[in-house]
Amino acid sequence: MNKKNEDELIKEVKEIFSGHLEQQGFRKTPERYAILEEIYRRSDHFDAEALYIHMKNQNYRVSRATVYNTLDLLVNCDLVKKHQFGKNLAQYEKSYGYKQHDHLICLDCGDVLEFCDPRIHQIKSMMGEVLKFKVIGHSLNLYGHCHGACSRTQNPGSGEQEPKKETMS
């Protein structure tokens, strides 16, 4: 996404967030908007603690509680999606203006890869028709091993570490 489009998207999500804050009776603080902007400049999945540390390193004056509370507000107004990828740690991603996608999650390193396959949409539509069910969304997370794409799985093959060779002295 180029800078102009990114800035336009950020302006749009700020307006949506402002409306949500007004409607819910919450204050519009510079810290909340800084968190929103920081999220919409990212291109990855992140956890609340990583966002907090990143913002502190960028010299933002935000508390840990403000980051967590703002994430909850952003999830409630559908600007951010919260995921629980099988670990105790929740991960987040921006969601406004982004197409439906699914995830591959590495059980070794925790990397999350996104993919989009139109056949999944076809299955959703077909199952809705067959079962007379109005499908309004879905979530598909596939778990496995990234086989050499991370430091924990550098050995090719089954994803398991090769046994160490013994030497005779």
CSV table of C-alpha atoms in Angstrom, one decimal:
chain,number,residue,atom,x,y,z
A,1,MET,CA,0.0,0.0,0.0
A,2,ASN,CA,1.5,3.4,-0.9
A,3,LYS,CA,1.8,6.3,1.6
A,4,LYS,CA,-1.2,8.2,0.2
A,5,ASN,CA,-3.5,5.2,0.4
A,6,GLU,CA,-2.3,4.4,3.8
A,7,ASP,CA,-2.9,8.0,5.0
A,8,GLU,CA,-6.4,7.9,3.6
A,9,LEU,CA,-7.2,4.6,5.2
A,10,ILE,CA,-5.8,5.9,8.6
A,11,LYS,CA,-8.0,9.0,8.3
A,12,GLU,CA,-11.1,6.9,7.6
A,13,VAL,CA,-10.5,4.5,10.5
A,14,LYS,CA,-9.9,7.5,12.8
A,15,GLU,CA,-13.3,8.9,11.8
A,16,ILE,CA,-14.9,5.5,12.5
A,17,PHE,CA,-13.1,5.2,15.8
A,18,SER,CA,-14.2,8.8,16.8
A,19,GLY,CA,-17.8,7.9,16.1
A,20,HIS,CA,-17.5,4.7,18.2
A,21,LEU,CA,-15.9,6.6,21.1
A,22,GLU,CA,-18.7,9.3,21.0
A,23,GLN,CA,-21.4,6.7,20.8
A,24,GLN,CA,-20.0,4.7,23.7
A,25,GLY,CA,-19.2,7.8,25.8
A,26,PHE,CA,-15.5,7.4,25.8
A,27,ARG,CA,-12.9,10.2,25.7
A,28,LYS,CA,-11.0,10.9,22.5
A,29,THR,CA,-7.4,10.9,23.6
A,30,PRO,CA,-4.3,11.4,21.6
A,31,GLU,CA,-2.9,8.2,23.0
A,32,ARG,CA,-5.8,6.2,21.6
A,33,TYR,CA,-5.4,7.7,18.2
A,34,ALA,CA,-1.6,7.1,18.3
A,35,ILE,CA,-2.3,3.4,19.0
A,36,LEU,CA,-4.8,3.2,16.2
A,37,GLU,CA,-2.4,4.8,13.8
A,38,GLU,CA,0.5,2.6,14.8
A,39,ILE,CA,-1.6,-0.5,14.2
A,40,TYR,CA,-2.7,0.7,10.8
A,41,ARG,CA,1.0,1.3,9.8
A,42,ARG,CA,1.9,-2.3,10.7
A,43,SER,CA,1.6,-5.2,8.3
A,44,ASP,CA,1.8,-8.1,10.7
A,45,HIS,CA,0.0,-9.9,13.5
A,46,PHE,CA,1.1,-8.6,16.9
A,47,ASP,CA,0.3,-9.1,20.6
A,48,ALA,CA,-0.5,-6.3,23.0
A,49,GLU,CA,2.8,-6.4,24.8
A,50,ALA,CA,4.8,-6.2,21.6
A,51,LEU,CA,2.7,-3.2,20.5
A,52,TYR,CA,3.2,-1.5,23.9
A,53,ILE,CA,7.0,-2.1,23.8
A,54,HIS,CA,7.2,-0.8,20.2
A,55,MET,CA,5.3,2.3,21.1
A,56,LYS,CA,7.5,2.9,24.2
A,57,ASN,CA,10.6,2.5,21.9
A,58,GLN,CA,9.1,5.1,19.6
A,59,ASN,CA,8.8,7.5,22.5
A,60,TYR,CA,5.0,7.5,22.7
A,61,ARG,CA,3.7,8.2,26.2
A,62,VAL,CA,1.2,5.4,26.6
A,63,SER,CA,0.7,3.0,29.5
A,64,ARG,CA,0.3,-0.7,29.2
A,65,ALA,CA,-3.3,-0.4,30.4
A,66,THR,CA,-4.1,2.2,27.7
A,67,VAL,CA,-2.8,-0.2,25.0
A,68,TYR,CA,-4.9,-3.1,26.3
A,69,ASN,CA,-8.0,-1.0,26.8
A,70,THR,CA,-7.7,0.7,23.4
A,71,LEU,CA,-7.3,-2.7,21.7
A,72,ASP,CA,-10.5,-3.8,23.3
A,73,LEU,CA,-12.3,-0.7,22.0
A,74,LEU,CA,-10.8,-1.3,18.5
A,75,VAL,CA,-12.0,-4.9,18.5
A,76,ASN,CA,-15.5,-3.8,19.6
A,77,CYS,CA,-15.8,-1.4,16.7
A,78,ASP,CA,-14.4,-3.9,14.2
A,79,LEU,CA,-11.3,-2.0,13.3
A,80,VAL,CA,-9.0,-4.7,14.8
A,81,LYS,CA,-9.5,-8.5,14.9
A,82,LYS,CA,-8.4,-10.5,17.9
A,83,HIS,CA,-7.1,-14.1,17.3
A,84,GLN,CA,-6.4,-16.8,19.7
A,85,PHE,CA,-4.0,-19.1,17.8
A,86,GLY,CA,-3.8,-21.9,20.3
A,87,LYS,CA,-1.5,-20.1,22.7
A,88,ASN,CA,-2.4,-18.2,25.8
A,89,LEU,CA,-1.3,-15.0,24.0
A,90,ALA,CA,-3.9,-13.2,22.0
A,91,GLN,CA,-2.7,-11.7,18.7
A,92,TYR,CA,-4.3,-8.9,16.8
A,93,GLU,CA,-4.4,-7.5,13.2
A,94,LYS,CA,-6.0,-4.6,11.5
A,95,SER,CA,-9.3,-5.5,9.9
A,96,TYR,CA,-10.9,-2.5,8.2
A,97,GLY,CA,-10.6,-2.4,4.5
A,98,TYR,CA,-8.9,-5.8,4.3
A,99,LYS,CA,-10.3,-8.8,2.5
A,100,GLN,CA,-11.2,-12.1,4.3
A,101,HIS,CA,-8.2,-14.3,4.6
A,102,ASP,CA,-7.2,-17.4,6.5
A,103,HIS,CA,-4.1,-18.3,8.5
A,104,LEU,CA,-1.3,-20.9,8.6
A,105,ILE,CA,0.3,-21.0,12.1
A,106,CYS,CA,3.7,-22.5,12.8
A,107,LEU,CA,3.7,-24.5,16.0
A,108,ASP,CA,7.5,-24.2,16.3
A,109,CYS,CA,8.1,-20.5,15.9
A,110,GLY,CA,4.6,-19.0,16.1
A,111,ASP,CA,4.8,-17.3,12.7
A,112,VAL,CA,1.4,-16.5,11.2
A,113,LEU,CA,1.1,-16.6,7.4
A,114,GLU,CA,-2.0,-15.3,5.6
A,115,PHE,CA,-3.6,-16.9,2.5
A,116,CYS,CA,-6.7,-16.4,0.5
A,117,ASP,CA,-8.3,-19.2,-1.6
A,118,PRO,CA,-11.5,-18.6,-3.5
A,119,ARG,CA,-12.5,-22.2,-3.0
A,120,ILE,CA,-13.1,-21.5,0.7
A,121,HIS,CA,-15.7,-18.9,-0.3
A,122,GLN,CA,-17.3,-21.4,-2.7
A,123,ILE,CA,-17.6,-23.9,0.1
A,124,LYS,CA,-19.1,-21.3,2.4
A,125,SER,CA,-21.7,-20.4,-0.2
A,126,MET,CA,-22.5,-24.0,-1.1
A,127,MET,CA,-22.9,-25.1,2.6
A,128,GLY,CA,-25.1,-22.1,3.3
A,129,GLU,CA,-27.4,-23.0,0.4
A,130,VAL,CA,-27.4,-26.8,1.2
A,131,LEU,CA,-28.1,-26.3,4.9
A,132,LYS,CA,-30.3,-23.2,4.4
A,133,PHE,CA,-27.9,-21.2,6.7
A,134,LYS,CA,-26.8,-17.6,6.2
A,135,VAL,CA,-23.1,-17.6,6.6
A,136,ILE,CA,-21.9,-14.2,7.7
A,137,GLY,CA,-18.2,-15.0,8.3
A,138,HIS,CA,-15.7,-17.7,9.0
A,139,SER,CA,-12.4,-18.3,10.6
A,140,LEU,CA,-9.9,-20.9,9.3
A,141,ASN,CA,-6.6,-21.5,11.0
A,142,LEU,CA,-4.3,-24.3,9.9
A,143,TYR,CA,-1.6,-25.4,12.3
A,144,GLY,CA,1.7,-27.1,11.3
A,145,HIS,CA,5.4,-26.7,10.9
A,146,CYS,CA,7.1,-24.2,8.6
A,147,HIS,CA,9.9,-26.7,7.7
A,148,GLY,CA,13.1,-24.6,7.6
A,149,ALA,CA,11.5,-21.2,7.3
A,150,CYS,CA,12.4,-20.4,10.9
A,151,SER,CA,15.4,-21.0,13.1
A,152,ARG,CA,13.7,-23.8,15.0
A,153,THR,CA,13.1,-25.9,11.8
A,154,GLN,CA,16.3,-25.3,9.8
A,155,ASN,CA,16.7,-29.1,9.2
A,156,PRO,CA,14.6,-30.1,6.2
A,157,GLY,CA,12.4,-33.2,6.3
A,158,SER,CA,9.9,-34.1,9.0
A,159,GLY,CA,10.3,-31.0,11.1
A,160,GLU,CA,12.0,-33.0,13.8
A,161,GLN,CA,15.5,-32.4,14.7
A,162,GLU,CA,18.1,-35.0,13.4
A,163,PRO,CA,19.7,-37.1,16.1
A,164,LYS,CA,23.3,-36.1,16.9
A,165,LYS,CA,25.9,-38.4,15.5
A,166,GLU,CA,28.1,-40.1,18.1
A,167,THR,CA,31.8,-40.2,17.4
A,168,MET,CA,34.2,-42.8,18.8
A,169,SER,CA,37.4,-41.6,20.5
